[in-house]
mmCIF file of C-alpha atoms in Angstrom:
data_model
loop_
_atom_site.group_PDB
_atom_site.id
_atom_site.type_symbol
_atom_site.label_atom_id
_atom_site.label_comp_id
_atom_site.label_asym_id
_atom_site.label_seq_id
_atom_site.Cartn_x
_atom_site.Cartn_y
_atom_site.Cartn_z
ATOM 1 C CA UNK A 41 21.172 -29.111 -1.795
ATOM 2 C CA UNK A 42 20.744 -27.700 1.713
ATOM 3 C CA UNK A 43 18.045 -25.108 2.456
ATOM 4 C CA UNK A 44 18.203 -23.057 5.659
ATOM 5 C CA UNK A 45 15.025 -21.372 6.868
ATOM 6 C CA UNK A 46 14.212 -19.076 9.825
ATOM 7 C CA UNK A 47 10.984 -21.011 10.454
ATOM 8 C CA UNK A 48 9.050 -24.068 9.293
ATOM 9 C CA UNK A 49 6.774 -22.866 6.444
ATOM 10 C CA UNK A 50 3.841 -25.005 7.531
ATOM 11 C CA UNK A 51 1.180 -23.989 8.075
ATOM 12 C CA UNK A 52 1.774 -21.651 5.126
ATOM 13 C CA UNK A 53 -0.348 -18.823 6.516
ATOM 14 C CA UNK A 54 1.839 -15.791 5.768
ATOM 15 C CA UNK A 55 3.303 -14.290 2.633
ATOM 16 C CA UNK A 56 6.788 -15.322 3.730
ATOM 17 C CA UNK A 57 5.845 -18.921 4.487
ATOM 18 C CA UNK A 58 3.941 -19.230 1.194
ATOM 19 C CA UNK A 59 7.002 -18.109 -0.746
ATOM 20 C CA UNK A 60 9.353 -20.317 1.276
ATOM 21 C CA UNK A 61 7.160 -23.380 0.720
ATOM 22 C CA UNK A 62 6.908 -22.682 -3.022
ATOM 23 C CA UNK A 63 10.701 -22.482 -3.242
ATOM 24 C CA UNK A 64 11.201 -25.662 -1.197
ATOM 25 C CA UNK A 65 8.794 -27.603 -3.386
ATOM 26 C CA UNK A 66 10.577 -26.393 -6.509
ATOM 27 C CA UNK A 67 13.989 -27.378 -5.159
ATOM 28 C CA UNK A 68 12.713 -30.703 -3.843
ATOM 29 C CA UNK A 69 11.268 -31.595 -7.248
ATOM 30 C CA UNK A 70 14.484 -30.759 -9.068
ATOM 31 C CA UNK A 71 17.258 -31.744 -6.669
ATOM 32 C CA UNK A 72 18.189 -33.939 -3.723
ATOM 33 C CA UNK A 73 17.054 -31.554 -0.977
ATOM 34 C CA UNK A 74 17.749 -31.390 2.740
ATOM 35 C CA UNK A 75 16.161 -28.568 4.734
ATOM 36 C CA UNK A 76 16.932 -27.253 8.196
ATOM 37 C CA UNK A 77 14.525 -24.851 9.897
ATOM 38 C CA UNK A 78 14.628 -22.932 13.151
ATOM 39 C CA UNK A 79 11.218 -23.967 14.454
ATOM 40 C CA UNK A 80 8.689 -21.739 16.161
ATOM 41 C CA UNK A 81 5.874 -22.978 18.380
ATOM 42 C CA UNK A 82 2.909 -24.450 16.427
ATOM 43 C CA UNK A 83 4.924 -24.919 13.238
ATOM 44 C CA UNK A 84 4.529 -28.409 11.781
ATOM 45 C CA UNK A 85 7.833 -30.000 10.786
ATOM 46 C CA UNK A 86 6.158 -33.402 10.364
ATOM 47 C CA UNK A 87 3.807 -31.966 7.738
ATOM 48 C CA UNK A 88 6.752 -30.428 5.892
ATOM 49 C CA UNK A 89 8.672 -33.708 6.030
ATOM 50 C CA UNK A 90 5.668 -35.516 4.523
ATOM 51 C CA UNK A 91 5.355 -32.882 1.794
ATOM 52 C CA UNK A 92 8.961 -33.115 0.595
ATOM 53 C CA UNK A 93 10.799 -36.030 -0.977
ATOM 54 C CA UNK A 94 13.964 -34.961 0.780
ATOM 55 C CA UNK A 95 14.530 -34.826 4.524
ATOM 56 C CA UNK A 96 13.206 -31.887 6.556
ATOM 57 C CA UNK A 97 14.957 -31.195 9.848
ATOM 58 C CA UNK A 98 14.063 -28.645 12.506
ATOM 59 C CA UNK A 99 15.747 -27.368 15.626
ATOM 60 C CA UNK A 100 14.035 -25.308 18.334
ATOM 61 C CA UNK A 101 14.739 -21.626 18.533
ATOM 62 C CA UNK A 102 17.103 -20.529 21.256
ATOM 63 C CA UNK A 103 15.663 -19.783 24.663
ATOM 64 C CA UNK A 104 15.338 -16.261 26.083
ATOM 65 C CA UNK A 105 18.698 -16.305 27.882
ATOM 66 C CA UNK A 106 20.633 -17.486 24.825
ATOM 67 C CA UNK A 107 18.727 -15.071 22.607
ATOM 68 C CA UNK A 108 19.483 -12.146 24.929
ATOM 69 C CA UNK A 109 23.172 -13.079 24.992
ATOM 70 C CA UNK A 110 23.278 -13.375 21.190
ATOM 71 C CA UNK A 111 21.520 -10.026 20.768
ATOM 72 C CA UNK A 112 23.886 -8.334 23.225
ATOM 73 C CA UNK A 113 26.942 -9.718 21.460
ATOM 74 C CA UNK A 114 25.443 -8.789 18.123
ATOM 75 C CA UNK A 115 24.842 -5.218 19.252
ATOM 76 C CA UNK A 116 28.507 -4.885 20.201
ATOM 77 C CA UNK A 117 29.511 -6.283 16.806
ATOM 78 C CA UNK A 118 27.012 -4.126 14.891
ATOM 79 C CA UNK A 119 24.583 -6.919 14.002
ATOM 80 C CA UNK A 120 20.973 -5.802 13.352
ATOM 81 C CA UNK A 121 18.585 -6.424 16.243
ATOM 82 C CA UNK A 122 16.522 -9.568 15.744
ATOM 83 C CA UNK A 123 19.092 -11.121 13.411
ATOM 84 C CA UNK A 124 21.823 -11.975 15.873
ATOM 85 C CA UNK A 125 20.354 -15.240 17.160
ATOM 86 C CA UNK A 126 20.946 -16.744 13.721
ATOM 87 C CA UNK A 127 24.668 -16.232 14.157
ATOM 88 C CA UNK A 128 24.704 -18.825 16.964
ATOM 89 C CA UNK A 129 24.138 -22.070 15.179
ATOM 90 C CA UNK A 130 22.837 -25.370 16.470
ATOM 91 C CA UNK A 131 25.078 -28.403 16.354
ATOM 92 C CA UNK A 132 22.798 -29.974 13.734
ATOM 93 C CA UNK A 133 23.847 -27.441 11.089
ATOM 94 C CA UNK A 134 27.534 -28.131 11.623
ATOM 95 C CA UNK A 135 26.850 -31.882 11.539
ATOM 96 C CA UNK A 136 25.068 -31.596 8.201
ATOM 97 C CA UNK A 137 27.885 -29.539 6.717
ATOM 98 C CA UNK A 138 30.544 -31.965 7.975
ATOM 99 C CA UNK A 139 28.819 -35.237 7.106
ATOM 100 C CA UNK A 140 27.706 -34.464 3.550
ATOM 101 C CA UNK A 141 28.932 -32.439 0.603
ATOM 102 C CA UNK A 142 26.354 -30.034 -0.836
ATOM 103 C CA UNK A 143 26.393 -28.446 -4.266
ATOM 104 C CA UNK A 144 24.409 -25.410 -3.119
ATOM 105 C CA UNK A 145 23.146 -23.795 0.065
ATOM 106 C CA UNK A 146 19.787 -22.016 -0.198
ATOM 107 C CA UNK A 147 19.322 -19.266 2.406
ATOM 108 C CA UNK A 148 15.707 -18.267 2.995
ATOM 109 C CA UNK A 149 15.838 -14.609 4.164
ATOM 110 C CA UNK A 150 18.948 -12.640 5.013
ATOM 111 C CA UNK A 151 18.680 -13.790 8.640
ATOM 112 C CA UNK A 152 19.815 -17.332 7.892
ATOM 113 C CA UNK A 153 22.584 -16.112 5.590
ATOM 114 C CA UNK A 154 24.460 -14.786 8.620
ATOM 115 C CA UNK A 155 26.043 -18.247 8.693
ATOM 116 C CA UNK A 156 27.708 -17.845 5.296
ATOM 117 C CA UNK A 157 31.276 -17.692 6.739
ATOM 118 C CA UNK A 158 30.753 -21.069 8.444
ATOM 119 C CA UNK A 159 29.380 -22.561 5.233
ATOM 120 C CA UNK A 160 32.260 -21.165 3.153
ATOM 121 C CA UNK A 161 34.774 -22.626 5.598
ATOM 122 C CA UNK A 162 33.245 -26.114 5.719
ATOM 123 C CA UNK A 163 31.931 -26.291 2.139
ATOM 124 C CA UNK A 164 34.174 -24.015 0.042
ATOM 125 C CA UNK A 165 32.893 -25.393 -3.284
ATOM 126 C CA UNK A 166 29.183 -24.997 -2.529
ATOM 127 C CA UNK A 167 27.267 -22.248 -4.312
ATOM 128 C CA UNK A 168 25.574 -19.797 -1.943
ATOM 129 C CA UNK A 169 22.094 -18.637 -2.950
ATOM 130 C CA UNK A 170 19.946 -16.105 -1.081
ATOM 131 C CA UNK A 171 16.191 -15.842 -1.507
ATOM 132 C CA UNK A 172 15.616 -12.212 -0.515
ATOM 133 C CA UNK A 173 11.930 -11.901 0.306
ATOM 134 C CA UNK A 174 12.368 -8.151 0.751
ATOM 135 C CA UNK A 175 14.912 -5.391 0.809
ATOM 136 C CA UNK A 176 14.746 -5.349 4.591
ATOM 137 C CA UNK A 177 16.560 -2.045 5.107
ATOM 138 C CA UNK A 178 13.973 -0.218 2.993
ATOM 139 C CA UNK A 179 11.148 -1.575 5.138
ATOM 140 C CA UNK A 180 12.717 -0.280 8.346
ATOM 141 C CA UNK A 181 13.518 3.085 6.740
ATOM 142 C CA UNK A 182 9.898 3.524 5.661
ATOM 143 C CA UNK A 183 8.524 2.452 9.035
ATOM 144 C CA UNK A 184 10.854 4.957 10.702
ATOM 145 C CA UNK A 185 9.372 7.766 8.616
ATOM 146 C CA UNK A 186 5.942 7.266 10.232
ATOM 147 C CA UNK A 187 7.137 6.127 13.679
ATOM 148 C CA UNK A 188 6.976 8.279 16.839
ATOM 149 C CA UNK A 189 9.919 10.647 17.033
ATOM 150 C CA UNK A 190 11.495 8.867 20.000
ATOM 151 C CA UNK A 191 11.748 5.635 17.961
ATOM 152 C CA UNK A 192 13.167 7.074 14.753
ATOM 153 C CA UNK A 193 16.824 7.262 15.750
ATOM 154 C CA UNK A 194 16.946 3.628 16.855
ATOM 155 C CA UNK A 195 15.066 2.475 13.776
ATOM 156 C CA UNK A 196 17.378 4.344 11.445
ATOM 157 C CA UNK A 197 20.362 2.795 13.231
ATOM 158 C CA UNK A 198 18.739 -0.595 12.644
ATOM 159 C CA UNK A 199 18.143 0.214 8.973
ATOM 160 C CA UNK A 200 21.798 1.142 8.567
ATOM 161 C CA UNK A 201 22.969 -2.139 10.108
ATOM 162 C CA UNK A 202 20.619 -4.126 7.879
ATOM 163 C CA UNK A 203 21.829 -2.214 4.822
ATOM 164 C CA UNK A 204 25.417 -3.162 5.635
ATOM 165 C CA UNK A 205 24.395 -6.810 6.054
ATOM 166 C CA UNK A 206 22.549 -6.751 2.728
ATOM 167 C CA UNK A 207 25.610 -5.184 1.080
ATOM 168 C CA UNK A 208 27.826 -7.922 2.516
ATOM 169 C CA UNK A 209 25.468 -10.661 1.322
ATOM 170 C CA UNK A 210 25.112 -9.064 -2.111
ATOM 171 C CA UNK A 211 28.873 -9.336 -2.546
ATOM 172 C CA UNK A 212 29.247 -12.843 -1.080
ATOM 173 C CA UNK A 213 26.341 -14.753 -2.628
ATOM 174 C CA UNK A 214 26.744 -16.605 -5.917
ATOM 175 C CA UNK A 215 23.093 -15.909 -6.754
ATOM 176 C CA UNK A 216 20.308 -13.793 -5.268
ATOM 177 C CA UNK A 217 16.617 -14.280 -5.926
ATOM 178 C CA UNK A 218 14.590 -11.050 -5.715
ATOM 179 C CA UNK A 219 10.806 -10.708 -5.696
ATOM 180 C CA UNK A 220 10.724 -7.878 -8.207
ATOM 181 C CA UNK A 221 12.897 -5.991 -10.651
ATOM 182 C CA UNK A 222 13.033 -3.032 -8.244
ATOM 183 C CA UNK A 223 14.465 -5.256 -5.513
ATOM 184 C CA UNK A 224 16.870 -6.755 -8.044
ATOM 185 C CA UNK A 225 18.126 -3.287 -8.978
ATOM 186 C CA UNK A 226 18.721 -2.509 -5.309
ATOM 187 C CA UNK A 227 20.844 -5.628 -4.808
ATOM 188 C CA UNK A 228 22.796 -4.917 -7.982
ATOM 189 C CA UNK A 229 23.489 -1.460 -6.609
ATOM 190 C CA UNK A 230 24.866 -3.109 -3.459
ATOM 191 C CA UNK A 231 27.347 -5.116 -5.513
ATOM 192 C CA UNK A 232 25.518 -8.323 -6.457
ATOM 193 C CA UNK A 233 26.652 -9.722 -9.799
ATOM 194 C CA UNK A 234 23.997 -12.432 -10.268
ATOM 195 C CA UNK A 235 20.415 -11.481 -9.410
ATOM 196 C CA UNK A 236 17.327 -13.178 -10.818
ATOM 197 C CA UNK A 237 13.730 -12.083 -10.352
ATOM 198 C CA UNK A 238 11.468 -14.843 -9.012
ATOM 199 C CA UNK A 239 8.061 -13.364 -8.141
ATOM 200 C CA UNK A 240 5.764 -14.777 -5.511
ATOM 201 C CA UNK A 241 3.421 -17.542 -6.598
ATOM 202 C CA UNK A 242 -0.331 -17.350 -6.155
ATOM 203 C CA UNK A 243 -2.900 -19.935 -5.064
ATOM 204 C CA UNK A 244 -5.130 -21.581 -7.691
ATOM 205 C CA UNK A 245 -7.458 -19.122 -9.392
ATOM 206 C CA UNK A 246 -10.967 -18.840 -7.953
ATOM 207 C CA UNK A 247 -14.231 -18.227 -9.800
ATOM 208 C CA UNK A 248 -15.013 -14.576 -10.614
ATOM 209 C CA UNK A 249 -16.743 -12.404 -8.049
ATOM 210 C CA UNK A 250 -20.383 -13.090 -7.178
ATOM 211 C CA UNK A 251 -23.225 -10.766 -6.234
ATOM 212 C CA UNK A 252 -23.244 -11.756 -2.546
ATOM 213 C CA UNK A 253 -19.871 -10.213 -1.806
ATOM 214 C CA UNK A 254 -20.420 -7.348 0.614
ATOM 215 C CA UNK A 255 -17.325 -6.976 2.827
ATOM 216 C CA UNK A 256 -14.075 -5.035 2.642
ATOM 217 C CA UNK A 257 -11.165 -7.257 3.638
ATOM 218 C CA UNK A 258 -7.580 -6.652 4.716
ATOM 219 C CA UNK A 259 -5.318 -9.715 4.821
ATOM 220 C CA UNK A 260 -1.834 -9.712 6.315
ATOM 221 C CA UNK A 261 0.278 -11.036 9.178
ATOM 222 C CA UNK A 262 -0.620 -8.845 12.125
ATOM 223 C CA UNK A 263 2.655 -9.420 13.930
ATOM 224 C CA UNK A 264 4.455 -7.360 11.264
ATOM 225 C CA UNK A 265 4.625 -3.642 11.898
ATOM 226 C CA UNK A 266 3.767 -2.349 8.388
ATOM 227 C CA UNK A 267 0.595 -4.476 8.416
ATOM 228 C CA UNK A 268 -0.360 -3.252 11.893
ATOM 229 C CA UNK A 269 0.039 0.337 10.721
ATOM 230 C CA UNK A 270 -2.067 -0.330 7.604
ATOM 231 C CA UNK A 271 -4.841 -2.080 9.550
ATOM 232 C CA UNK A 272 -5.048 0.770 12.075
ATOM 233 C CA UNK A 273 -5.164 3.351 9.291
ATOM 234 C CA UNK A 274 -7.900 1.409 7.526
ATOM 235 C CA UNK A 275 -10.070 0.971 10.619
ATOM 236 C CA UNK A 276 -9.588 4.410 12.180
ATOM 237 C CA UNK A 277 -9.293 6.801 9.230
ATOM 238 C CA UNK A 278 -10.636 5.114 6.092
ATOM 239 C CA UNK A 279 -13.567 2.998 7.276
ATOM 240 C CA UNK A 280 -15.314 5.832 9.203
ATOM 241 C CA UNK A 281 -15.377 7.878 5.985
ATOM 242 C CA UNK A 282 -17.262 5.259 3.959
ATOM 243 C CA UNK A 283 -19.112 2.888 6.314
ATOM 244 C CA UNK A 284 -22.322 4.920 6.120
ATOM 245 C CA UNK A 285 -22.337 4.631 2.316
ATOM 246 C CA UNK A 286 -21.871 0.839 2.298
ATOM 247 C CA UNK A 287 -25.083 -0.498 3.895
ATOM 248 C CA UNK A 288 -24.713 -4.033 5.241
ATOM 249 C CA UNK A 289 -20.966 -4.096 4.641
ATOM 250 C CA UNK A 290 -18.295 -5.025 7.179
ATOM 251 C CA UNK A 291 -14.573 -4.448 7.441
ATOM 252 C CA UNK A 292 -12.770 -7.766 8.007
ATOM 253 C CA UNK A 293 -9.167 -7.721 9.279
ATOM 254 C CA UNK A 294 -7.621 -11.152 8.787
ATOM 255 C CA UNK A 295 -4.153 -12.246 9.871
ATOM 256 C CA UNK A 296 -2.229 -14.138 12.487
ATOM 257 C CA UNK A 297 -1.239 -12.856 15.935
ATOM 258 C CA UNK A 298 -3.189 -9.577 16.097
ATOM 259 C CA UNK A 299 -1.875 -7.430 18.974
ATOM 260 C CA UNK A 300 -4.221 -5.874 21.505
ATOM 261 C CA UNK A 301 -4.420 -2.592 19.602
ATOM 262 C CA UNK A 302 -5.799 -4.493 16.587
ATOM 263 C CA UNK A 303 -8.142 -6.685 18.638
ATOM 264 C CA UNK A 304 -9.554 -3.521 20.208
ATOM 265 C CA UNK A 305 -10.812 -2.394 16.783
ATOM 266 C CA UNK A 306 -13.599 -4.990 16.793
ATOM 267 C CA UNK A 307 -17.070 -3.432 16.495
ATOM 268 C CA UNK A 308 -20.494 -4.243 15.060
ATOM 269 C CA UNK A 309 -19.189 -3.695 11.526
ATOM 270 C CA UNK A 310 -15.484 -4.470 12.069
ATOM 271 C CA UNK A 311 -14.430 -8.111 12.370
ATOM 272 C CA UNK A 312 -10.939 -8.938 13.637
ATOM 273 C CA UNK A 313 -10.628 -12.542 12.521
ATOM 274 C CA UNK A 314 -7.042 -13.112 13.622
ATOM 275 C CA UNK A 315 -5.434 -16.391 12.581
ATOM 276 C CA UNK A 316 -7.551 -18.424 10.173
ATOM 277 C CA UNK A 317 -6.839 -21.775 8.477
ATOM 278 C CA UNK A 318 -7.620 -20.319 5.032
ATOM 279 C CA UNK A 319 -8.050 -16.754 3.792
ATOM 280 C CA UNK A 320 -10.094 -17.919 0.810
ATOM 281 C CA UNK A 321 -13.509 -17.840 2.575
ATOM 282 C CA UNK A 322 -12.878 -14.235 3.631
ATOM 283 C CA UNK A 323 -11.897 -13.198 0.132
ATOM 284 C CA UNK A 324 -14.984 -14.909 -1.272
ATOM 285 C CA UNK A 325 -17.187 -12.621 0.849
ATOM 286 C CA UNK A 326 -15.345 -9.416 -0.117
ATOM 287 C CA UNK A 327 -16.410 -6.930 -2.780
ATOM 288 C CA UNK A 328 -13.005 -5.229 -2.383
ATOM 289 C CA UNK A 329 -9.729 -5.408 -0.535
ATOM 290 C CA UNK A 330 -8.109 -2.223 0.767
ATOM 291 C CA UNK A 331 -4.334 -2.206 1.305
ATOM 292 C CA UNK A 332 -3.119 1.175 2.638
ATOM 293 C CA UNK A 333 0.493 0.148 3.271
ATOM 294 C CA UNK A 334 2.901 2.964 4.087
ATOM 295 C CA UNK A 335 5.949 0.693 4.439
ATOM 296 C CA UNK A 336 7.041 -2.677 3.168
ATOM 297 C CA UNK A 337 8.887 -4.159 0.242
ATOM 298 C CA UNK A 338 7.795 -5.889 -2.897
ATOM 299 C CA UNK A 339 6.149 -8.028 -4.270
ATOM 300 C CA UNK A 340 2.722 -8.280 -2.704
ATOM 301 C CA UNK A 341 1.092 -11.599 -1.973
ATOM 302 C CA UNK A 342 -1.883 -9.646 -0.579
ATOM 303 C CA UNK A 343 -2.639 -8.297 -4.040
ATOM 304 C CA UNK A 344 -1.825 -11.535 -5.852
ATOM 305 C CA UNK A 345 -4.215 -13.462 -3.589
ATOM 306 C CA UNK A 346 -6.976 -10.926 -4.158
ATOM 307 C CA UNK A 347 -6.451 -10.982 -7.914
ATOM 308 C CA UNK A 348 -6.543 -14.779 -7.913
ATOM 309 C CA UNK A 349 -9.778 -14.748 -5.906
ATOM 310 C CA UNK A 350 -11.450 -12.227 -8.214
ATOM 311 C CA UNK A 351 -11.515 -9.428 -5.630
ATOM 312 C CA UNK A 352 -11.047 -5.805 -6.807
ATOM 313 C CA UNK A 353 -8.068 -4.108 -5.175
ATOM 314 C CA UNK A 354 -7.631 -0.596 -3.792
ATOM 315 C CA UNK A 355 -3.997 -0.087 -2.818
ATOM 316 C CA UNK A 356 -1.314 2.476 -2.115
ATOM 317 C CA UNK A 357 1.616 2.702 -4.491
ATOM 318 C CA UNK A 358 3.874 1.135 -1.878
ATOM 319 C CA UNK A 359 1.410 -1.748 -1.518
ATOM 320 C CA UNK A 360 1.526 -2.419 -5.268
ATOM 321 C CA UNK A 361 5.231 -1.707 -5.693
ATOM 322 C CA UNK A 362 7.004 -4.276 -7.830
ATOM 323 C CA UNK A 363 3.860 -5.695 -9.460
ATOM 324 C CA UNK A 364 3.149 -5.342 -13.201
ATOM 325 C CA UNK A 365 -0.037 -3.340 -12.779
ATOM 326 C CA UNK A 366 -1.718 -0.455 -14.570
ATOM 327 C CA UNK A 367 -3.535 1.940 -12.247
ATOM 328 C CA UNK A 368 -7.242 2.096 -13.053
ATOM 329 C CA UNK A 369 -7.022 -1.092 -15.097
ATOM 330 C CA UNK A 370 -5.812 -3.872 -12.758
ATOM 331 C CA UNK A 371 -6.441 -2.001 -9.505
ATOM 332 C CA UNK A 372 -7.361 1.396 -8.100
ATOM 333 C CA UNK A 373 -4.603 3.490 -6.543
ATOM 334 C CA UNK A 374 -5.168 5.613 -3.436
ATOM 335 C CA UNK A 375 -2.884 7.321 -0.935
ATOM 336 C CA UNK A 376 -4.939 9.479 1.422
ATOM 337 C CA UNK A 377 -7.763 8.061 3.594
ATOM 338 C CA UNK A 378 -10.326 10.105 1.665
ATOM 339 C CA UNK A 379 -9.078 8.606 -1.622
ATOM 340 C CA UNK A 380 -9.396 5.078 -0.258
ATOM 341 C CA UNK A 381 -12.921 5.785 0.979
ATOM 342 C CA UNK A 382 -14.023 7.227 -2.369
ATOM 343 C CA UNK A 383 -12.557 4.263 -4.247
ATOM 344 C CA UNK A 384 -14.380 1.754 -2.028
ATOM 345 C CA UNK A 385 -17.698 3.547 -2.464
ATOM 346 C CA UNK A 386 -17.104 3.682 -6.199
ATOM 347 C CA UNK A 387 -16.551 -0.090 -6.363
ATOM 348 C CA UNK A 388 -19.645 -0.686 -4.220
ATOM 349 C CA UNK A 389 -21.808 1.304 -6.615
ATOM 350 C CA UNK A 390 -20.198 0.477 -9.971
ATOM 351 C CA UNK A 391 -20.352 -3.246 -10.694
ATOM 352 C CA UNK A 392 -19.145 -2.706 -14.260
ATOM 353 C CA UNK A 393 -15.930 -1.145 -12.960
ATOM 354 C CA UNK A 394 -15.462 -3.949 -10.429
ATOM 355 C CA UNK A 395 -15.949 -6.635 -13.081
ATOM 356 C CA UNK A 396 -13.508 -4.890 -15.417
ATOM 357 C CA UNK A 397 -10.804 -4.734 -12.726
ATOM 358 C CA UNK A 398 -11.287 -8.439 -12.004
ATOM 359 C CA UNK A 399 -10.978 -9.435 -15.668
ATOM 360 C CA UNK A 400 -7.820 -7.416 -16.244
ATOM 361 C CA UNK A 401 -6.231 -8.540 -12.975
ATOM 362 C CA UNK A 402 -6.766 -12.195 -13.830
ATOM 363 C CA UNK A 403 -4.843 -11.692 -17.071
ATOM 364 C CA UNK A 404 -2.040 -9.969 -15.172
ATOM 365 C CA UNK A 405 -1.765 -12.687 -12.532
ATOM 366 C CA UNK A 406 -1.651 -15.692 -14.876
ATOM 367 C CA UNK A 407 2.202 -15.887 -15.031
ATOM 368 C CA UNK A 408 2.436 -16.194 -11.236
ATOM 369 C CA UNK A 409 1.410 -19.875 -10.991
ATOM 370 C CA UNK A 410 3.489 -22.196 -8.751
ATOM 371 C CA UNK A 411 4.409 -24.428 -11.722
ATOM 372 C CA UNK A 412 5.869 -21.527 -13.684
ATOM 373 C CA UNK A 413 7.743 -20.237 -10.637
ATOM 374 C CA UNK A 414 9.157 -23.735 -10.005
ATOM 375 C CA UNK A 415 10.463 -23.999 -13.560
ATOM 376 C CA UNK A 416 12.160 -20.619 -13.253
ATOM 377 C CA UNK A 417 13.804 -21.539 -9.928
ATOM 378 C CA UNK A 418 15.148 -24.813 -11.332
ATOM 379 C CA UNK A 419 16.449 -23.046 -14.440
ATOM 380 C CA UNK A 420 18.304 -20.412 -12.406
ATOM 381 C CA UNK A 421 19.845 -23.073 -10.176
ATOM 382 C CA UNK A 422 20.997 -25.036 -13.219
ATOM 383 C CA UNK A 423 22.730 -21.888 -14.432
ATOM 384 C CA UNK A 424 24.599 -21.224 -11.193
ATOM 385 C CA UNK A 425 25.537 -24.916 -10.857
ATOM 386 C CA UNK A 426 26.537 -25.012 -14.537
ATOM 387 C CA UNK A 427 24.196 -27.917 -15.272
ATOM 388 C CA UNK A 428 22.923 -28.025 -18.846
ATOM 389 C CA UNK A 429 19.268 -28.575 -19.655
ATOM 390 C CA UNK A 430 20.099 -32.058 -20.934
ATOM 391 C CA UNK A 431 21.925 -33.061 -17.763
ATOM 392 C CA UNK A 432 20.397 -35.768 -15.621
ATOM 393 C CA UNK A 433 18.857 -34.260 -12.484
ATOM 394 C CA UNK A 434 19.903 -35.456 -9.066
ATOM 395 C CA UNK A 435 16.506 -37.022 -8.403
ATOM 396 C CA UNK A 436 16.023 -40.375 -10.118
ATOM 397 C CA UNK A 437 12.673 -39.211 -11.487
ATOM 398 C CA UNK A 438 12.962 -36.395 -14.005
ATOM 399 C CA UNK A 439 10.923 -33.705 -12.257
ATOM 400 C CA UNK A 440 8.640 -31.310 -14.149
ATOM 401 C CA UNK A 441 10.458 -28.426 -12.500
ATOM 402 C CA UNK A 442 13.639 -29.432 -14.335
ATOM 403 C CA UNK A 443 12.021 -29.155 -17.754
ATOM 404 C CA UNK A 444 13.437 -26.463 -20.002
ATOM 405 C CA UNK A 445 11.404 -23.284 -20.166
ATOM 406 C CA UNK A 446 11.086 -20.806 -23.016
#
């Protein structure tokens, strides 16, 4: 099996990298895996190679001149901005496809699947599988709705190009993994005939909340526009409404690569932590997490992480979209800044409510363990490869991920 990724998922410090690493580990346990990643600066290919049984390769991303040329050519051809560089492939990919026969090609994100015509030409018998982390066109459409007017036309053009790419991939892939049933329905509507829901996995469950938790935390990659928008909304419109009613509390904004507009939010009771090795210590200090997303696509590692850490969640409907929640039971729903502020104050004052949310959320999150996700991934791959449960796996050792599941 060959897995193609737009970046090396180590360190696994974003929702996308956490999902990608979970999928790689599942495939590596069940099959003879080779992975090829387009490496960014500070990503650790050596750590990934040590983690996997199979071989992990990486090639550097194209330089600015090559990227500009690829984007210009892509614009002429109607390719979405930011995707086009993945249509110009390094020699290493062609070498891998020419030197070895693969049973399946695993595309992580739609970006890497731009190479499907090359793969079909060189490996016509290989099954093509896309792990769709999001319905990307929906994200851009939602961001456009709240963007400045001068940006909306360009963003809607971009959304249209992405939608056409997703339609093409839906009709060309042998199997698509979606994060939620809502995403799966979207891909089926675009023409996909084989879609399976594989939700995001969560970290190991933490102990329930403790009395010393006093902060409100927001966790998310701060180089992603929907998260930037949510963090600004939280700091500028929600926090001022409730800070005076939460004595000794702080707002902590945690996530990699915060832009200047996020860094400028720092104040005596607002901490902009930026990139951190682990989010767990920040969750352990939080009495609640607030997630006022106005754009994005499901499912939500932010909420899964909070549930696993025993942190009550206040979220918009878009933030919780795709998760099996019950409003008021697993989490509190809010849309307007005033609703978020009231919900946070309510959790601060009502420990019984907070404890109840934590208990129910832990029950909801139990099926999202990495082991269960790995078994599901292996099962779906066996189906598309037409390998029976009793068939001998490609690895010499019979991996737990290959075991039959109910």
